[in-house]
Amino acid sequence: MSSSRTGRPPAQGAVKVRRASGARAPRPPRDNPVRRLHRRVQRTWDRPLTAYYVILGGSMLITVLGLVMVYSASQIKALQLSLPGSYFFRKQFLAATIGGVLLFAASRMPVKLHRALAYPILAGSVFMMILVQVPGIGVAINGNQNWISLGGSFQIQPSEFGKLALVLWGADLIARKEDKRLLTQWKHMLVPLVPVTFMLLGLIMLGGDMGTAIILTAILFGLLWLAGAPTRLFVGVLSVAVFIGLVLIKTSPNRMGRFQCIGATEPGTGATSCWQAVHGIYALASGGVFGSGLGASVEKWGQLPEPHNDFIFAVTGEELGLAGTLSVLALFAALGYAGIRVAGRTEDPFVRYAAGGVTTWITAQAVINIGAVLGLLPIAGVPLPLFSYGGSALLPTMFAIGLLIAFARDEPGARAALSLRQPRFGRKRGAGGPVSDRSPRRWNTMRRRASAARTSGER
């Protein structure tokens, strides 16, 4: 009689036979550490406030590190000009302070106010770029007539504000046409966006600043791409821009010389001199992995022109090494990726085009500057955004960062996460009466109840 009927346990041999003949229970698969880390990073990135923190923190880190490098790279240049060693740093710090106020103001403005500012900023930028060409008002620096003197040692470059004007005005224009379903017609997609952009480019090229003109062209193509321009239309506008650019390069020996310095390894002499490009490579090569130390650059002692401006990335590589340059690249990559996320997740057409335009602007300018320092692109004379010396470039860029922060805060998930934030200690703001009349820590209970209803990882 079997054990199931008698209640007695099965024999030891039967247990062995059953273990031998039966299938083993499958072990749960081991969790791959790489996959676990990937899921954790994905959950962190999917939080509604991640883009907000990345844009705010990344831009602040770039600005602070830029101030440190401006102070280090500009001391020798200031002493050569019989100026105090901290001269350029103090001017940059003042511009960063004013830019911080602009960033905070832009981050708190509603979207409607940003749209309302588009036309005044465009009109003001055009007016100032016209004033640049008026004798006695415009100032020429390094061969480019793109500056207006504000008295003393302060100048302003109106073409830098033209970038911000094109982003805001172009985003508002395309958004209004999208609401009216006019973007399906090629004439509404091109007019008046392309003619106004070419007008700005013409005013900039009158002063000879081709680097800023390239950035404006990149913003134009970024807006057209976001608007869904057909491939034929996109290629047609690109062909016209490339043709005009080639004509401007061929007719200028200075611009032709910059193209000939791509990949140069010898400084050369005379008209074929590539002194700046080659010494930028020397600075990067001598930095090693961790650099020679902050303030210990050799190339800034008269060998490298514009060490605190266009070639500050080379001084960063020499003093902070590969680790410092990769850190700067990572910060710009995170800033660009966060801008793409803001543009991709919004339902507001204006926010999508404006965020995409600002991201195109900052990313393209960083690529052109760093590419020139690495010898991969011609020297265009554009500063590294938020990093190089120059108040005229820093102010509109920080306002544009404020735009991205405002758009990141305006995401539905971010608004919900921010509205759930309450003070952890003390009385709740606006609550009156004695402490005994109020329910203690009621808002903390609400926070727990709300967090249970939210998706995982949301803060």
Tab-separated table of C-alpha atoms in Angstrom:
chain	number	residue	atom	x	y	z
A	1	MET	CA	0.000	0.000	0.000
A	2	SER	CA	1.430	3.409	-0.942
A	3	SER	CA	2.467	6.005	1.551
A	4	SER	CA	-0.326	8.330	0.450
A	5	ARG	CA	-2.844	5.846	1.708
A	6	THR	CA	-1.050	4.682	4.887
A	7	GLY	CA	0.232	8.108	5.856
A	8	ARG	CA	3.779	6.787	6.264
A	9	PRO	CA	6.696	8.646	4.643
A	10	PRO	CA	8.131	7.187	1.449
A	11	ALA	CA	11.183	5.063	1.579
A	12	GLN	CA	14.628	6.649	1.248
A	13	GLY	CA	15.233	4.895	-2.053
A	14	ALA	CA	12.036	6.202	-3.503
A	15	VAL	CA	13.052	9.736	-2.545
A	16	LYS	CA	16.383	9.273	-4.312
A	17	VAL	CA	14.699	7.901	-7.424
A	18	ARG	CA	12.246	10.728	-7.438
A	19	ARG	CA	15.041	13.315	-7.085
A	20	ALA	CA	17.024	11.707	-9.841
A	21	SER	CA	14.129	11.413	-12.253
A	22	GLY	CA	12.397	14.679	-11.436
A	23	ALA	CA	13.395	18.030	-13.022
A	24	ARG	CA	15.241	20.542	-10.841
A	25	ALA	CA	13.476	23.794	-10.129
A	26	PRO	CA	15.026	26.536	-12.279
A	27	ARG	CA	17.044	29.102	-10.379
A	28	PRO	CA	16.016	32.714	-10.782
A	29	PRO	CA	18.342	34.472	-13.226
A	30	ARG	CA	20.982	36.614	-11.663
A	31	ASP	CA	20.397	40.302	-12.068
A	32	ASN	CA	23.082	41.794	-14.295
A	33	PRO	CA	24.715	44.768	-12.512
A	34	VAL	CA	24.901	46.668	-15.784
A	35	ARG	CA	21.193	46.202	-16.430
A	36	ARG	CA	20.390	47.136	-12.845
A	37	LEU	CA	22.427	50.321	-13.172
A	38	HIS	CA	20.765	51.070	-16.520
A	39	ARG	CA	17.281	50.692	-14.994
A	40	ARG	CA	18.243	52.901	-12.081
A	41	VAL	CA	19.583	55.607	-14.387
A	42	GLN	CA	16.482	55.301	-16.564
A	43	ARG	CA	14.183	55.725	-13.557
A	44	THR	CA	16.172	58.729	-12.403
A	45	TRP	CA	16.074	60.327	-15.845
A	46	ASP	CA	12.330	59.737	-16.162
A	47	ARG	CA	11.585	61.801	-13.081
A	48	PRO	CA	9.668	64.954	-13.994
A	49	LEU	CA	12.188	67.351	-12.404
A	50	THR	CA	15.351	65.760	-13.812
A	51	ALA	CA	15.589	68.109	-16.803
A	52	TYR	CA	15.026	71.084	-14.519
A	53	TYR	CA	17.861	70.066	-12.194
A	54	VAL	CA	20.209	69.158	-15.050
A	55	ILE	CA	19.718	72.483	-16.841
A	56	LEU	CA	20.017	74.554	-13.679
A	57	GLY	CA	22.913	72.618	-12.168
A	58	GLY	CA	24.790	72.095	-15.428
A	59	SER	CA	24.626	75.746	-16.454
A	60	MET	CA	25.721	76.914	-13.003
A	61	LEU	CA	28.674	74.505	-12.967
A	62	ILE	CA	29.788	75.630	-16.424
A	63	THR	CA	29.520	79.292	-15.431
A	64	VAL	CA	31.423	78.873	-12.147
A	65	LEU	CA	34.153	76.784	-13.766
A	66	GLY	CA	34.324	79.369	-16.547
A	67	LEU	CA	34.878	82.141	-14.005
A	68	VAL	CA	37.734	80.172	-12.457
A	69	MET	CA	39.359	79.545	-15.837
A	70	VAL	CA	38.862	83.163	-16.970
A	71	TYR	CA	40.715	84.307	-13.860
A	72	SER	CA	43.506	81.814	-14.469
A	73	ALA	CA	43.821	82.375	-18.221
A	74	SER	CA	43.542	86.176	-18.261
A	75	GLN	CA	46.063	87.212	-15.605
A	76	ILE	CA	49.078	87.328	-17.910
A	77	LYS	CA	47.093	89.069	-20.653
A	78	ALA	CA	45.952	91.727	-18.183
A	79	LEU	CA	49.485	92.312	-16.897
A	80	GLN	CA	50.775	92.640	-20.458
A	81	LEU	CA	48.215	95.418	-20.984
A	82	SER	CA	49.364	97.135	-17.736
A	83	LEU	CA	46.078	96.232	-16.039
A	84	PRO	CA	45.417	94.538	-12.691
A	85	GLY	CA	45.635	90.763	-12.836
A	86	SER	CA	41.968	90.367	-11.906
A	87	TYR	CA	40.734	92.925	-14.479
A	88	PHE	CA	39.044	90.501	-16.874
A	89	PHE	CA	37.759	88.332	-14.037
A	90	ARG	CA	36.015	91.265	-12.359
A	91	LYS	CA	34.290	92.231	-15.605
A	92	GLN	CA	33.228	88.637	-16.212
A	93	PHE	CA	31.990	88.287	-12.632
A	94	LEU	CA	29.900	91.448	-13.036
A	95	ALA	CA	28.430	90.091	-16.265
A	96	ALA	CA	27.711	86.745	-14.576
A	97	THR	CA	25.929	88.523	-11.730
A	98	ILE	CA	23.740	90.492	-14.126
A	99	GLY	CA	23.217	87.327	-16.159
A	100	GLY	CA	22.120	85.488	-13.023
A	101	VAL	CA	19.419	88.122	-12.481
A	102	LEU	CA	18.306	87.714	-16.107
A	103	LEU	CA	18.295	83.918	-15.725
A	104	PHE	CA	16.131	84.104	-12.608
A	105	ALA	CA	13.748	86.583	-14.226
A	106	ALA	CA	13.428	84.483	-17.392
A	107	SER	CA	12.855	81.297	-15.381
A	108	ARG	CA	9.932	82.933	-13.551
A	109	MET	CA	8.275	84.519	-16.560
A	110	PRO	CA	5.158	82.862	-17.984
A	111	VAL	CA	5.260	81.591	-21.541
A	112	LYS	CA	2.902	84.348	-22.706
A	113	LEU	CA	5.358	87.010	-21.559
A	114	HIS	CA	8.212	85.297	-23.393
A	115	ARG	CA	6.149	85.368	-26.564
A	116	ALA	CA	5.292	89.016	-26.002
A	117	LEU	CA	9.012	89.877	-25.722
A	118	ALA	CA	9.859	88.311	-29.089
A	119	TYR	CA	9.107	91.308	-31.284
A	120	PRO	CA	10.626	94.004	-28.971
A	121	ILE	CA	13.866	92.008	-28.658
A	122	LEU	CA	14.031	91.500	-32.429
A	123	ALA	CA	13.399	95.195	-33.138
A	124	GLY	CA	15.963	96.262	-30.537
A	125	SER	CA	18.597	93.886	-31.910
A	126	VAL	CA	18.092	95.095	-35.491
A	127	PHE	CA	18.267	98.722	-34.374
A	128	MET	CA	21.515	98.155	-32.462
A	129	MET	CA	23.074	96.217	-35.354
A	130	ILE	CA	22.293	99.175	-37.621
A	131	LEU	CA	23.900	101.553	-35.104
A	132	VAL	CA	27.078	99.454	-35.242
A	133	GLN	CA	27.632	100.579	-38.837
A	134	VAL	CA	27.188	104.285	-38.003
A	135	PRO	CA	30.580	106.061	-37.881
A	136	GLY	CA	31.395	107.286	-34.411
A	137	ILE	CA	29.098	104.775	-32.721
A	138	GLY	CA	30.342	101.409	-33.908
A	139	VAL	CA	33.699	100.118	-32.674
A	140	ALA	CA	36.011	97.720	-34.528
A	141	ILE	CA	37.788	95.016	-32.503
A	142	ASN	CA	40.148	92.500	-34.129
A	143	GLY	CA	39.045	93.669	-37.564
A	144	ASN	CA	35.296	93.158	-36.948
A	145	GLN	CA	32.982	96.170	-36.677
A	146	ASN	CA	30.389	94.587	-34.412
A	147	TRP	CA	30.615	96.540	-31.177
A	148	ILE	CA	29.052	99.605	-29.578
A	149	SER	CA	30.992	101.438	-26.881
A	150	LEU	CA	29.099	102.030	-23.625
A	151	GLY	CA	31.753	104.248	-22.157
A	152	GLY	CA	35.034	103.384	-20.497
A	153	SER	CA	36.106	99.786	-21.073
A	154	PHE	CA	32.590	98.429	-21.598
A	155	GLN	CA	31.316	97.466	-25.036
A	156	ILE	CA	28.287	95.547	-26.225
A	157	GLN	CA	27.977	93.255	-29.238
A	158	PRO	CA	24.406	93.487	-30.605
A	159	SER	CA	24.806	90.416	-32.826
A	160	GLU	CA	24.889	88.230	-29.691
A	161	PHE	CA	21.385	89.425	-28.818
A	162	GLY	CA	20.354	88.658	-32.400
A	163	LYS	CA	20.620	84.947	-31.546
A	164	LEU	CA	18.112	85.308	-28.725
A	165	ALA	CA	15.872	87.467	-30.907
A	166	LEU	CA	15.820	84.884	-33.713
A	167	VAL	CA	14.977	82.057	-31.291
A	168	LEU	CA	12.059	83.865	-29.641
A	169	TRP	CA	10.661	85.494	-32.768
A	170	GLY	CA	11.089	82.406	-34.943
A	171	ALA	CA	9.476	80.143	-32.336
A	172	ASP	CA	6.506	82.500	-31.951
A	173	LEU	CA	6.091	82.838	-35.726
A	174	ILE	CA	6.170	79.094	-36.432
A	175	ALA	CA	3.898	78.322	-33.470
A	176	ARG	CA	1.240	80.772	-34.697
A	177	LYS	CA	1.412	79.327	-38.202
A	178	GLU	CA	1.113	75.809	-36.811
A	179	ASP	CA	-2.029	76.803	-34.896
A	180	LYS	CA	-3.518	78.062	-38.167
A	181	ARG	CA	-2.391	74.922	-40.049
A	182	LEU	CA	-0.286	76.911	-42.499
A	183	LEU	CA	2.957	74.945	-42.262
A	184	THR	CA	1.813	72.525	-44.942
A	185	GLN	CA	2.533	75.241	-47.520
A	186	TRP	CA	6.196	75.870	-48.244
A	187	LYS	CA	5.773	79.635	-48.665
A	188	HIS	CA	4.381	79.977	-45.135
A	189	MET	CA	7.253	77.922	-43.768
A	190	LEU	CA	9.888	80.098	-45.448
A	191	VAL	CA	8.280	83.546	-45.356
A	192	PRO	CA	9.047	85.659	-43.400
A	193	LEU	CA	11.385	83.441	-41.346
A	194	VAL	CA	14.117	83.029	-43.971
A	195	PRO	CA	14.082	86.661	-45.261
A	196	VAL	CA	14.315	88.092	-41.723
A	197	THR	CA	17.137	85.677	-40.874
A	198	PHE	CA	19.021	86.675	-44.018
A	199	MET	CA	18.531	90.332	-43.050
A	200	LEU	CA	20.146	89.627	-39.665
A	201	LEU	CA	22.950	87.714	-41.384
A	202	GLY	CA	23.559	90.621	-43.751
A	203	LEU	CA	23.823	93.102	-40.870
A	204	ILE	CA	26.253	90.800	-39.069
A	205	MET	CA	28.386	90.171	-42.158
A	206	LEU	CA	28.697	93.929	-42.739
A	207	GLY	CA	30.926	93.854	-39.681
A	208	GLY	CA	32.781	90.753	-40.839
A	209	ASP	CA	31.695	88.421	-38.005
A	210	MET	CA	31.198	85.153	-39.850
A	211	GLY	CA	31.276	83.046	-36.666
A	212	THR	CA	28.084	84.600	-35.299
A	213	ALA	CA	26.517	84.299	-38.764
A	214	ILE	CA	27.169	80.542	-38.688
A	215	ILE	CA	25.394	80.258	-35.332
A	216	LEU	CA	22.351	82.138	-36.648
A	217	THR	CA	22.281	79.852	-39.675
A	218	ALA	CA	22.336	76.813	-37.374
A	219	ILE	CA	19.393	78.249	-35.396
A	220	LEU	CA	17.470	78.773	-38.648
A	221	PHE	CA	17.982	75.169	-39.727
A	222	GLY	CA	17.091	73.947	-36.245
A	223	LEU	CA	13.766	75.795	-36.377
A	224	LEU	CA	13.020	74.524	-39.889
A	225	TRP	CA	13.822	70.953	-38.864
A	226	LEU	CA	11.566	71.172	-35.802
A	227	ALA	CA	8.802	72.628	-37.961
A	228	GLY	CA	8.949	69.541	-40.166
A	229	ALA	CA	10.314	71.157	-43.314
A	230	PRO	CA	10.316	68.781	-46.314
A	231	THR	CA	13.659	67.371	-47.329
A	232	ARG	CA	13.695	69.211	-50.652
A	233	LEU	CA	12.957	72.534	-48.949
A	234	PHE	CA	15.548	71.878	-46.259
A	235	VAL	CA	18.214	70.918	-48.798
A	236	GLY	CA	17.367	73.934	-50.963
A	237	VAL	CA	17.843	76.431	-48.128
A	238	LEU	CA	21.007	74.612	-47.041
A	239	SER	CA	22.418	74.769	-50.577
A	240	VAL	CA	21.827	78.524	-50.767
A	241	ALA	CA	23.490	79.062	-47.388
A	242	VAL	CA	26.502	76.899	-48.327
A	243	PHE	CA	26.902	78.738	-51.643
A	244	ILE	CA	26.826	82.160	-49.951
A	245	GLY	CA	29.285	80.915	-47.334
A	246	LEU	CA	31.723	79.629	-49.934
A	247	VAL	CA	31.597	82.948	-51.785
A	248	LEU	CA	32.320	84.852	-48.569
A	249	ILE	CA	35.209	82.524	-47.752
A	250	LYS	CA	36.750	82.656	-51.215
A	251	THR	CA	36.647	86.451	-51.310
A	252	SER	CA	38.436	86.845	-47.966
A	253	PRO	CA	42.112	85.850	-47.584
A	254	ASN	CA	41.699	85.851	-43.796
A	255	ARG	CA	38.882	83.294	-43.907
A	256	MET	CA	40.746	81.179	-46.467
A	257	GLY	CA	43.776	81.163	-44.177
A	258	ARG	CA	41.635	79.873	-41.298
A	259	PHE	CA	40.406	76.974	-43.408
A	260	GLN	CA	43.972	76.123	-44.391
A	261	CYS	CA	44.889	75.805	-40.693
A	262	ILE	CA	42.593	72.822	-40.133
A	263	GLY	CA	44.798	69.993	-38.856
A	264	ALA	CA	47.967	72.115	-39.006
A	265	THR	CA	50.947	70.926	-36.960
A	266	GLU	CA	53.431	73.716	-37.719
A	267	PRO	CA	52.851	77.431	-36.947
A	268	GLY	CA	54.134	78.598	-40.335
A	269	THR	CA	55.043	82.166	-41.237
A	270	GLY	CA	53.568	85.089	-43.084
A	271	ALA	CA	50.151	84.770	-44.695
A	272	THR	CA	50.043	81.011	-44.021
A	273	SER	CA	50.667	81.372	-40.284
A	274	CYS	CA	48.607	79.028	-38.095
A	275	TRP	CA	50.122	80.216	-34.843
A	276	GLN	CA	46.918	80.266	-32.802
A	277	ALA	CA	45.635	76.896	-33.994
A	278	VAL	CA	48.943	75.096	-33.474
A	279	HIS	CA	49.611	76.540	-30.019
A	280	GLY	CA	46.111	75.531	-28.992
A	281	ILE	CA	47.069	71.942	-29.856
A	282	TYR	CA	50.348	72.389	-27.939
A	283	ALA	CA	48.398	73.453	-24.853
A	284	LEU	CA	46.103	70.434	-25.008
A	285	ALA	CA	48.991	68.047	-25.651
A	286	SER	CA	51.039	69.251	-22.675
A	287	GLY	CA	48.153	68.863	-20.205
A	288	GLY	CA	48.228	65.103	-19.917
A	289	VAL	CA	45.516	63.316	-17.964
A	290	PHE	CA	45.195	65.621	-14.952
A	291	GLY	CA	46.921	68.754	-16.224
A	292	SER	CA	49.805	70.831	-14.987
A	293	GLY	CA	47.738	72.466	-12.249
A	294	LEU	CA	45.427	75.457	-12.026
A	295	GLY	CA	47.342	78.600	-13.005
A	296	ALA	CA	50.376	76.675	-14.293
A	297	SER	CA	49.716	77.074	-18.021
A	298	VAL	CA	52.733	77.923	-20.154
A	299	GLU	CA	50.957	78.780	-23.406
A	300	LYS	CA	49.068	81.703	-21.840
A	301	TRP	CA	52.393	83.518	-21.348
A	302	GLY	CA	52.149	85.248	-24.701
A	303	GLN	CA	52.242	82.155	-26.901
A	304	LEU	CA	48.483	81.591	-27.253
A	305	PRO	CA	46.390	84.552	-28.491
A	306	GLU	CA	42.998	85.031	-26.809
A	307	PRO	CA	43.647	82.512	-24.014
A	308	HIS	CA	40.677	83.735	-21.947
A	309	ASN	CA	38.246	84.006	-24.845
A	310	ASP	CA	38.149	81.831	-27.965
A	311	PHE	CA	40.881	79.434	-26.770
A	312	ILE	CA	40.004	79.091	-23.100
A	313	PHE	CA	39.276	75.407	-23.715
A	314	ALA	CA	42.949	74.932	-24.654
A	315	VAL	CA	44.097	76.514	-21.375
A	316	THR	CA	41.602	74.298	-19.543
A	317	GLY	CA	43.157	71.242	-21.165
A	318	GLU	CA	46.655	72.351	-20.237
A	319	GLU	CA	45.857	73.146	-16.590
A	320	LEU	CA	43.145	70.583	-15.796
A	321	GLY	CA	44.135	67.929	-18.320
A	322	LEU	CA	41.949	65.396	-20.055
A	323	ALA	CA	39.825	65.041	-16.924
A	324	GLY	CA	38.933	68.743	-16.988
A	325	THR	CA	38.124	68.878	-20.688
A	326	LEU	CA	35.982	65.728	-20.521
A	327	SER	CA	34.110	67.230	-17.566
A	328	VAL	CA	33.310	70.328	-19.617
A	329	LEU	CA	32.194	68.184	-22.551
A	330	ALA	CA	29.991	66.082	-20.259
A	331	LEU	CA	28.315	69.185	-18.835
A	332	PHE	CA	27.535	70.528	-22.310
A	333	ALA	CA	26.273	67.106	-23.415
A	334	ALA	CA	23.971	66.876	-20.389
A	335	LEU	CA	22.725	70.419	-20.997
A	336	GLY	CA	21.986	69.657	-24.647
A	337	TYR	CA	20.263	66.371	-23.858
A	338	ALA	CA	18.084	68.020	-21.208
A	339	GLY	CA	17.102	70.722	-23.715
A	340	ILE	CA	16.096	68.039	-26.224
A	341	ARG	CA	13.992	66.351	-23.539
A	342	VAL	CA	12.182	69.602	-22.740
A	343	ALA	CA	11.481	70.200	-26.430
A	344	GLY	CA	10.295	66.625	-26.957
A	345	ARG	CA	7.930	66.333	-23.992
A	346	THR	CA	6.005	69.582	-24.235
A	347	GLU	CA	2.625	69.996	-25.919
A	348	ASP	CA	3.033	73.754	-26.453
A	349	PRO	CA	4.362	74.486	-29.976
A	350	PHE	CA	6.118	77.690	-28.892
A	351	VAL	CA	7.904	75.910	-26.055
A	352	ARG	CA	8.981	73.123	-28.419
A	353	TYR	CA	10.444	75.510	-31.003
A	354	ALA	CA	12.033	77.870	-28.466
A	355	ALA	CA	13.612	75.051	-26.445
A	356	GLY	CA	14.882	73.427	-29.641
A	357	GLY	CA	16.264	76.745	-30.885
A	358	VAL	CA	18.123	77.456	-27.635
A	359	THR	CA	19.522	73.910	-27.558
A	360	THR	CA	20.680	74.218	-31.181
A	361	TRP	CA	22.291	77.570	-30.435
A	362	ILE	CA	24.287	76.454	-27.381
A	363	THR	CA	25.236	73.055	-28.808
A	364	ALA	CA	26.315	74.388	-32.203
A	365	GLN	CA	28.381	77.182	-30.650
A	366	ALA	CA	30.099	74.767	-28.256
A	367	VAL	CA	30.886	72.339	-31.099
A	368	ILE	CA	32.314	75.116	-33.306
A	369	ASN	CA	34.488	76.525	-30.518
A	370	ILE	CA	35.814	73.186	-29.269
A	371	GLY	CA	36.245	71.887	-32.821
A	372	ALA	CA	38.412	74.906	-33.655
A	373	VAL	CA	40.576	74.365	-30.568
A	374	LEU	CA	41.023	70.690	-31.486
A	375	GLY	CA	42.022	71.616	-35.037
A	376	LEU	CA	39.000	69.896	-36.568
A	377	LEU	CA	37.189	73.063	-37.671
A	378	PRO	CA	38.330	76.507	-38.810
A	379	ILE	CA	38.705	79.192	-36.158
A	380	ALA	CA	35.358	81.012	-36.267
A	381	GLY	CA	35.974	83.433	-33.404
A	382	VAL	CA	32.954	82.372	-31.331
A	383	PRO	CA	33.240	82.007	-27.541
A	384	LEU	CA	32.455	78.856	-25.598
A	385	PRO	CA	28.938	79.446	-24.168
A	386	LEU	CA	28.811	80.337	-20.450
A	387	PHE	CA	32.556	79.584	-20.213
A	388	SER	CA	34.608	82.056	-22.227
A	389	TYR	CA	35.206	85.678	-21.365
A	390	GLY	CA	32.698	88.131	-22.809
A	391	GLY	CA	29.703	89.797	-21.198
A	392	SER	CA	27.895	90.391	-24.482
A	393	ALA	CA	27.803	86.643	-25.101
A	394	LEU	CA	27.113	85.690	-21.477
A	395	LEU	CA	24.019	87.855	-20.890
A	396	PRO	CA	21.761	86.562	-23.704
A	397	THR	CA	23.002	83.001	-23.149
A	398	MET	CA	22.018	83.072	-19.474
A	399	PHE	CA	18.627	84.528	-20.404
A	400	ALA	CA	18.224	81.635	-22.848
A	401	ILE	CA	19.116	79.171	-20.069
A	402	GLY	CA	16.396	80.820	-17.998
A	403	LEU	CA	14.000	80.079	-20.853
A	404	LEU	CA	14.895	76.380	-20.706
A	405	ILE	CA	14.439	76.349	-16.925
A	406	ALA	CA	11.020	77.988	-17.248
A	407	PHE	CA	9.988	75.464	-19.886
A	408	ALA	CA	11.267	72.555	-17.753
A	409	ARG	CA	9.249	73.822	-14.780
A	410	ASP	CA	6.186	74.152	-16.982
A	411	GLU	CA	6.018	70.442	-17.841
A	412	PRO	CA	2.822	68.870	-16.421
A	413	GLY	CA	4.745	66.347	-14.321
A	414	ALA	CA	7.169	69.002	-13.070
A	415	ARG	CA	4.316	71.333	-12.097
A	416	ALA	CA	2.661	68.531	-10.146
A	417	ALA	CA	5.928	67.604	-8.416
A	418	LEU	CA	6.665	71.217	-7.474
A	419	SER	CA	3.120	71.782	-6.173
A	420	LEU	CA	3.495	68.815	-3.808
A	421	ARG	CA	6.549	70.307	-2.163
A	422	GLN	CA	5.839	71.594	1.342
A	423	PRO	CA	8.126	72.712	4.190
A	424	ARG	CA	9.505	69.820	6.214
A	425	PHE	CA	9.811	71.660	9.518
A	426	GLY	CA	7.939	74.398	11.292
A	427	ARG	CA	4.521	75.771	10.585
A	428	LYS	CA	2.955	75.614	7.194
A	429	ARG	CA	3.034	78.958	5.408
A	430	GLY	CA	-0.203	80.847	5.863
A	431	ALA	CA	-1.527	78.683	8.710
A	432	GLY	CA	-2.792	80.712	11.647
A	433	GLY	CA	-3.777	80.029	15.227
A	434	PRO	CA	-1.910	78.289	17.985
A	435	VAL	CA	-0.019	75.129	17.376
A	436	SER	CA	-2.464	73.048	19.423
A	437	ASP	CA	-5.379	74.028	17.135
A	438	ARG	CA	-3.734	72.588	14.058
A	439	SER	CA	-3.141	69.000	13.022
A	440	PRO	CA	0.597	68.309	13.401
A	441	ARG	CA	2.506	67.272	10.278
A	442	ARG	CA	-0.645	67.101	8.209
A	443	TRP	CA	1.198	68.125	5.060
A	444	ASN	CA	3.663	65.262	5.516
A	445	THR	CA	0.744	62.828	5.514
A	446	MET	CA	-0.503	64.439	2.318
A	447	ARG	CA	2.960	64.068	0.816
A	448	ARG	CA	2.982	60.341	1.576
A	449	ARG	CA	-0.513	59.901	0.185
A	450	ALA	CA	0.428	61.798	-2.989
A	451	SER	CA	3.683	59.897	-3.413
A	452	ALA	CA	1.778	56.622	-3.261
A	453	ALA	CA	-0.380	57.749	-6.147
A	454	ARG	CA	2.564	58.919	-8.242
A	455	THR	CA	4.680	56.814	-10.506
A	456	SER	CA	7.821	55.304	-9.041
A	457	GLY	CA	10.829	57.554	-8.827
A	458	GLU	CA	8.823	60.779	-9.122
A	459	ARG	CA	9.801	63.599	-6.786
